[in-house]
JSON list of C-alpha atoms and ligand atoms in Angstrom, two decimals:
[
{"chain": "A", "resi": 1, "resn": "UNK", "atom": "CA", "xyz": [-18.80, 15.58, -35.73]},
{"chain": "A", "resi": 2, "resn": "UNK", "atom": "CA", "xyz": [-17.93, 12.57, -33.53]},
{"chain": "A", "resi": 3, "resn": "UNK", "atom": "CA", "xyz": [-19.89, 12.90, -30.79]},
{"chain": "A", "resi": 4, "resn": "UNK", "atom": "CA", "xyz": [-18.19, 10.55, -28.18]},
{"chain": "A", "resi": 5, "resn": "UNK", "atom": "CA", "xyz": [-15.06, 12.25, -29.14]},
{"chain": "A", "resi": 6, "resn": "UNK", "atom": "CA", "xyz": [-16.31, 15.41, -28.31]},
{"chain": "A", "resi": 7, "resn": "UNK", "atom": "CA", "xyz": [-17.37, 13.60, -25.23]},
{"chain": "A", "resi": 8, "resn": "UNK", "atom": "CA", "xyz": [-13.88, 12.53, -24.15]},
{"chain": "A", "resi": 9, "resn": "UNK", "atom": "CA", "xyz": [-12.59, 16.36, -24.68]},
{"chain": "A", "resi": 10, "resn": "UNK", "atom": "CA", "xyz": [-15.36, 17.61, -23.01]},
{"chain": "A", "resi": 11, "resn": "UNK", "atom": "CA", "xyz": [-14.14, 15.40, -20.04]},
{"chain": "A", "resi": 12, "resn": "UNK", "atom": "CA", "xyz": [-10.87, 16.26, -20.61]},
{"chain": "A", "resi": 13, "resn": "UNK", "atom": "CA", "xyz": [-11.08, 19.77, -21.09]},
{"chain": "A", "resi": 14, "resn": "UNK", "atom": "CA", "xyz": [-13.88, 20.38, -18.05]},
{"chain": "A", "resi": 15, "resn": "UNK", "atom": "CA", "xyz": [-13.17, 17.39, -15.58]},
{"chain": "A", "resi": 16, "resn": "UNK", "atom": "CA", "xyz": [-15.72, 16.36, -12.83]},
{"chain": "A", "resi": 17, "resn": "UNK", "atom": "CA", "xyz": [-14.65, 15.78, -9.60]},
{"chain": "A", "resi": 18, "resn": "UNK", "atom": "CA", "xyz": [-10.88, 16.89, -10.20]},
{"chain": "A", "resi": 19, "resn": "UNK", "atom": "CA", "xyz": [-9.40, 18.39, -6.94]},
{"chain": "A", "resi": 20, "resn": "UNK", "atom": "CA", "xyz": [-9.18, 17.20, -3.83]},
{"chain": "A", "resi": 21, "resn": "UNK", "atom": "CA", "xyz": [-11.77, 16.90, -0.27]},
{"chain": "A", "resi": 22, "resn": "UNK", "atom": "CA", "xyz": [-10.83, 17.59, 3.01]},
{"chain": "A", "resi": 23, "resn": "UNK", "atom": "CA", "xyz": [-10.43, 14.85, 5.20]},
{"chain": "A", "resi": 24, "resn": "UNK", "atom": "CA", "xyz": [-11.05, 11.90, 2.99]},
{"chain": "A", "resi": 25, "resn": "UNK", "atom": "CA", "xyz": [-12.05, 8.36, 4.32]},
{"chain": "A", "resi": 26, "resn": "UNK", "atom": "CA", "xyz": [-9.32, 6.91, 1.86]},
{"chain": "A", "resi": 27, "resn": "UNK", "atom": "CA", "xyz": [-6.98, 8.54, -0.40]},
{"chain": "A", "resi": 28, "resn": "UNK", "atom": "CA", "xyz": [-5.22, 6.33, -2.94]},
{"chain": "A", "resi": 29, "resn": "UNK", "atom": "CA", "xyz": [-2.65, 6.85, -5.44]},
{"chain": "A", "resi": 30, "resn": "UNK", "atom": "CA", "xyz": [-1.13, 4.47, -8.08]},
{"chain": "A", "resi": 31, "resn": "UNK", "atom": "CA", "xyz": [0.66, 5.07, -11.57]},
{"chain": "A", "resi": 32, "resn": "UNK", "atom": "CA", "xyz": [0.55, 3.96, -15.17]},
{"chain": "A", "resi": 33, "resn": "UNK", "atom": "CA", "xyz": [3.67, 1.73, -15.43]},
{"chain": "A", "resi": 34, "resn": "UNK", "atom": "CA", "xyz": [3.73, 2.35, -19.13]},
{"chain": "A", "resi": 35, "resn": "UNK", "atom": "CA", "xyz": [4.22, 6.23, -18.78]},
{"chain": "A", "resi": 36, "resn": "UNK", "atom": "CA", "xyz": [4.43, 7.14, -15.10]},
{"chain": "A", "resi": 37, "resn": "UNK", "atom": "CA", "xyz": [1.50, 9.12, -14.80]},
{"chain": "A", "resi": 38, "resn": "UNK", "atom": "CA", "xyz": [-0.02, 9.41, -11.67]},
{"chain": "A", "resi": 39, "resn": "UNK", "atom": "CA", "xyz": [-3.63, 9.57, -10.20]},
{"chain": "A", "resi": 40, "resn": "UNK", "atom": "CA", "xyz": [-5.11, 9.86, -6.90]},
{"chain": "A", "resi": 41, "resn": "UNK", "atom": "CA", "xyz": [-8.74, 8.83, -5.81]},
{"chain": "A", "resi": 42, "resn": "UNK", "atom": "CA", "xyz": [-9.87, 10.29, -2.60]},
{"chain": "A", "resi": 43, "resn": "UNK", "atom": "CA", "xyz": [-12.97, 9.59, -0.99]},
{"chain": "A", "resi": 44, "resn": "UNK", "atom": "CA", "xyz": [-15.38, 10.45, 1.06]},
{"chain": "A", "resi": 45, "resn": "UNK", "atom": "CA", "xyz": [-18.25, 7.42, 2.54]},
{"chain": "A", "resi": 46, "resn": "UNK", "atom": "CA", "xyz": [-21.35, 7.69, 3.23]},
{"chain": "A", "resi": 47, "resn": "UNK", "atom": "CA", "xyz": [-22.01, 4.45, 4.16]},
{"chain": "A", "resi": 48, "resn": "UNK", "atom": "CA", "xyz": [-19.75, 1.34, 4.81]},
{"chain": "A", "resi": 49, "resn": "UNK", "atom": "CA", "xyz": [-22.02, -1.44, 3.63]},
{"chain": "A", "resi": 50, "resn": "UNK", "atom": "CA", "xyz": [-20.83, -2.89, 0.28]},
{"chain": "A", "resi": 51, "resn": "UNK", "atom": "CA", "xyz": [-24.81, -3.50, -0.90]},
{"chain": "A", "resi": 52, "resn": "UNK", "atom": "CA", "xyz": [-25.82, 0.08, -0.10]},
{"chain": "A", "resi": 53, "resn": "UNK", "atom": "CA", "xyz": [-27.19, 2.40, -2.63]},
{"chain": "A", "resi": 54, "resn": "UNK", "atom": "CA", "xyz": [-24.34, 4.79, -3.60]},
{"chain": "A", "resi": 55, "resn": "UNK", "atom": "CA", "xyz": [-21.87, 4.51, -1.00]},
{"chain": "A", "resi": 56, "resn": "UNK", "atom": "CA", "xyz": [-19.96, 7.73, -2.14]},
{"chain": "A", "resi": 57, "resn": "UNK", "atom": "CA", "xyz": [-20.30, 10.69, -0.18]},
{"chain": "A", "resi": 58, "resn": "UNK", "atom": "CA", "xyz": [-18.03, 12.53, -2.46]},
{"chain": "A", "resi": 59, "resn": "UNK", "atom": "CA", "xyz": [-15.40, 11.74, -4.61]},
{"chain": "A", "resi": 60, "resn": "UNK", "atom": "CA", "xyz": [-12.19, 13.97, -5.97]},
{"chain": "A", "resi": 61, "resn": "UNK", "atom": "CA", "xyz": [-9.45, 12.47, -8.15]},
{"chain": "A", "resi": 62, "resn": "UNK", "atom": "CA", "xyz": [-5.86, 14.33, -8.89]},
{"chain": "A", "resi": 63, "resn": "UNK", "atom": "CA", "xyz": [-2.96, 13.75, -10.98]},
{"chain": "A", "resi": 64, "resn": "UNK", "atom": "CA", "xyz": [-1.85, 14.23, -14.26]},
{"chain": "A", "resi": 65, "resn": "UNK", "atom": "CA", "xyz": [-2.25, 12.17, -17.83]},
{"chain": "A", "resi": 66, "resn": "UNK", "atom": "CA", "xyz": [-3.69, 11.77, -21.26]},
{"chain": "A", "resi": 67, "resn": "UNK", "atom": "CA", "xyz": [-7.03, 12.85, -22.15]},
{"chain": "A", "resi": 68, "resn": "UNK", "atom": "CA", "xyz": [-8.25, 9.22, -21.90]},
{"chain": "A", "resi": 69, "resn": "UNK", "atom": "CA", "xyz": [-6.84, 8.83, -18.94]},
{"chain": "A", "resi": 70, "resn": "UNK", "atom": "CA", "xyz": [-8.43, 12.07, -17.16]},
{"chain": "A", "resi": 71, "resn": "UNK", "atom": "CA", "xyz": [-11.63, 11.62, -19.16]},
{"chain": "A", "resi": 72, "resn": "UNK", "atom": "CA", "xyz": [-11.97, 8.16, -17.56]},
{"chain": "A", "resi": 73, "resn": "UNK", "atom": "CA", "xyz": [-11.85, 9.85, -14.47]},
{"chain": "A", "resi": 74, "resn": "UNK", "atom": "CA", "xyz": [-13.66, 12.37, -14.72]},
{"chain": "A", "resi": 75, "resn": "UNK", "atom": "CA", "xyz": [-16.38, 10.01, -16.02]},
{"chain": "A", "resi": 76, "resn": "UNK", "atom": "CA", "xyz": [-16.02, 6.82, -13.76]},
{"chain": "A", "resi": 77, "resn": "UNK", "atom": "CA", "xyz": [-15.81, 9.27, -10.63]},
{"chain": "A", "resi": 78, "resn": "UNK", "atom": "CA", "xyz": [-19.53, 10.72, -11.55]},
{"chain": "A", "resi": 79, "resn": "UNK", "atom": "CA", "xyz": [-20.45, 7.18, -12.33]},
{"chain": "A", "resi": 80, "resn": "UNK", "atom": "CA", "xyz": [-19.58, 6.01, -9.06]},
{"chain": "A", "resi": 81, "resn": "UNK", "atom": "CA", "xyz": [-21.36, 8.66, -6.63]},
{"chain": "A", "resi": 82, "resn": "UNK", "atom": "CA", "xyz": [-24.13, 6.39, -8.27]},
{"chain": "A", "resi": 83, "resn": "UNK", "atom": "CA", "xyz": [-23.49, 3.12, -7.94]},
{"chain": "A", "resi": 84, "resn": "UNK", "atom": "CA", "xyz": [-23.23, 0.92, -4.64]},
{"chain": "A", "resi": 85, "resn": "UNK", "atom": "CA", "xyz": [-19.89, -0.70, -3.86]},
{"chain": "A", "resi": 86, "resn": "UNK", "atom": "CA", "xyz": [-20.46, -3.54, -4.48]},
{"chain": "A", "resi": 87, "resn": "UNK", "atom": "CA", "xyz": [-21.23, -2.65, -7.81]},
{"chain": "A", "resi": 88, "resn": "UNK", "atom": "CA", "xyz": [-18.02, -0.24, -8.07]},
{"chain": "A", "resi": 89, "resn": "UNK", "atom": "CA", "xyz": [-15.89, -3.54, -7.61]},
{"chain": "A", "resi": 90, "resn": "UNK", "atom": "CA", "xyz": [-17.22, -5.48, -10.56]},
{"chain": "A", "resi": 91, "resn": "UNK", "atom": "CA", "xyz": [-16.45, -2.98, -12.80]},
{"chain": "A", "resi": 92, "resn": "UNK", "atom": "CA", "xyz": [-14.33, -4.01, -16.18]},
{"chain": "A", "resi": 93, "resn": "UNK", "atom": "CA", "xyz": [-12.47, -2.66, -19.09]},
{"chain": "A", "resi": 94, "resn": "UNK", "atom": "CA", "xyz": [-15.67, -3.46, -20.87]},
{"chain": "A", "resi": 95, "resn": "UNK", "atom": "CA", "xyz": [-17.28, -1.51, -18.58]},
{"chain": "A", "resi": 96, "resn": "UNK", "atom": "CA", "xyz": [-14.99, 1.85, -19.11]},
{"chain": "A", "resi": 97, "resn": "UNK", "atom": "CA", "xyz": [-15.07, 1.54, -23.11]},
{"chain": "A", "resi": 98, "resn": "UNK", "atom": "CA", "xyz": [-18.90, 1.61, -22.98]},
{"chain": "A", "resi": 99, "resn": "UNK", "atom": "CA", "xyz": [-18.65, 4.69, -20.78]},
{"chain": "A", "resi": 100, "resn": "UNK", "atom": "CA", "xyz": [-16.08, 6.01, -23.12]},
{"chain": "A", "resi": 101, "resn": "UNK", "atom": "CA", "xyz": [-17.79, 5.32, -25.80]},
{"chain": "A", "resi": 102, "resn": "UNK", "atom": "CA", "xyz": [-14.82, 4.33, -28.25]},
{"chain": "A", "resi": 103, "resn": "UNK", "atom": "CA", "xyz": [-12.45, 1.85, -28.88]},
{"chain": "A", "resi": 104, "resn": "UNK", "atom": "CA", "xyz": [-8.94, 1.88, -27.64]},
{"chain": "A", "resi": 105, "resn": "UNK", "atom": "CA", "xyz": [-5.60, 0.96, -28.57]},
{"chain": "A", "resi": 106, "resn": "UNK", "atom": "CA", "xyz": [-3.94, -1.62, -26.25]},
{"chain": "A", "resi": 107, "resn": "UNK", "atom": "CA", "xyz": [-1.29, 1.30, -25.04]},
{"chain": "A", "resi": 108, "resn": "UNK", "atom": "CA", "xyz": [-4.85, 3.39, -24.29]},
{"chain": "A", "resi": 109, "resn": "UNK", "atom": "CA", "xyz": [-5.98, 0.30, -22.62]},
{"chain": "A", "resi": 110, "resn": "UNK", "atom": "CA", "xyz": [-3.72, 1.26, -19.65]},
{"chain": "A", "resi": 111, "resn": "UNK", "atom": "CA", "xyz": [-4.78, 4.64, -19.73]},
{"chain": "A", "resi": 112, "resn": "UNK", "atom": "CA", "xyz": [-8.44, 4.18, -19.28]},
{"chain": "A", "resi": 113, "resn": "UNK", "atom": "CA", "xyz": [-8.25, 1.37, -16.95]},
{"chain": "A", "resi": 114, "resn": "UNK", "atom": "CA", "xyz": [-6.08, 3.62, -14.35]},
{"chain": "A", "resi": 115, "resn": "UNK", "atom": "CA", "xyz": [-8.37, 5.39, -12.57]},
{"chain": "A", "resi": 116, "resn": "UNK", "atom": "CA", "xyz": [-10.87, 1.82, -12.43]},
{"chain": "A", "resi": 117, "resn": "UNK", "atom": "CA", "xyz": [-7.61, 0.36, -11.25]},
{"chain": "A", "resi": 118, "resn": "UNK", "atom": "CA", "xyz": [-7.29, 3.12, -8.29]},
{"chain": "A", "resi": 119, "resn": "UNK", "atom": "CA", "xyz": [-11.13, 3.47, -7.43]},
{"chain": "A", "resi": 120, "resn": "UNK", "atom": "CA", "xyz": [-11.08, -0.34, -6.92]},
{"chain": "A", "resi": 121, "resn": "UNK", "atom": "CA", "xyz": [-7.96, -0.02, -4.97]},
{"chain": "A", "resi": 122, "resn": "UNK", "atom": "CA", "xyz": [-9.58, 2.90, -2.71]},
{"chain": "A", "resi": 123, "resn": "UNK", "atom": "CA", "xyz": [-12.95, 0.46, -2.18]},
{"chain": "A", "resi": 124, "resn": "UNK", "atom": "CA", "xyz": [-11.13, -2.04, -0.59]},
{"chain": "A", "resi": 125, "resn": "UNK", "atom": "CA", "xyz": [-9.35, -0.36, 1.57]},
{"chain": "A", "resi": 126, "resn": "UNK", "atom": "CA", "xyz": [-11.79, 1.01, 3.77]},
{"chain": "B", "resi": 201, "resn": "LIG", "atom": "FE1", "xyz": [-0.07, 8.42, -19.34]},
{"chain": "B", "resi": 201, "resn": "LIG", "atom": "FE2", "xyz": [-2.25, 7.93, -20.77]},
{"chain": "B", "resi": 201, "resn": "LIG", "atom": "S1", "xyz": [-0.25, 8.38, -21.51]},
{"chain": "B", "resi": 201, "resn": "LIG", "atom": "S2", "xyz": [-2.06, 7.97, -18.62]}
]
């Protein structure tokens, strides 16, 4: 059995955070140029300050993709309820493979870096 595989389905199969909030501080949506797929990060604050212990209120992403794709979501969106902003910013691909807990093939590269790629985009927008 391959456990982080089973990991990425479970993700996949069960994601956290998928939906959306009602009335969001920020809602952000961006696409994978290499397929089109499409995600959205919405967000809700609970604080502004980017050194504050986990600035995320609450946190829903949306959209549609491969399983690494919505598995990175689903597992970078509970990761971030965690994490102070400042900390959400410095993220990095290295970052998202650890959480993922496999390697990736440079066309997966794109995939799993979406939804870092929006969350960043969503942080510095407030
Ligand atoms: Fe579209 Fe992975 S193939 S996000």
């Amino acid at each position: 059995m391959d456990l982080y595989r089973d990991l990425i389905l479970d993700h996949y199969r069960n994601p956290r955070n998928f939906g959306h909030l009602d009335k969001p501080d920020v809602a952000v949506e961006d696409h994978n140029v290499s397929c089109g797929d499409r995600m959205v990060m919405e967000i809700k604050f609970k604080v502004k300050s980017l050194k504050s212990k986990a600035a995320i209120e609450d946190i829903r992403f949306s959209g549609e993709g491969c399983a690494i794709s919505q598995a990175s979501a689903s597992m970078l969106t509970e990761k971030a309820k965690t994490l102070a902003a400042e900390k959400i910013l410095v993220l990095t691909l290295e970052d998202i493979v650890e959480m993922l807990g496999t390697t990736l093939t440079p066309s997966r590269v794109k995939c799993a870096l979406l939804p870092l790629e929006v969350l960043q985009k969503a942080m510095i927008k407030v």
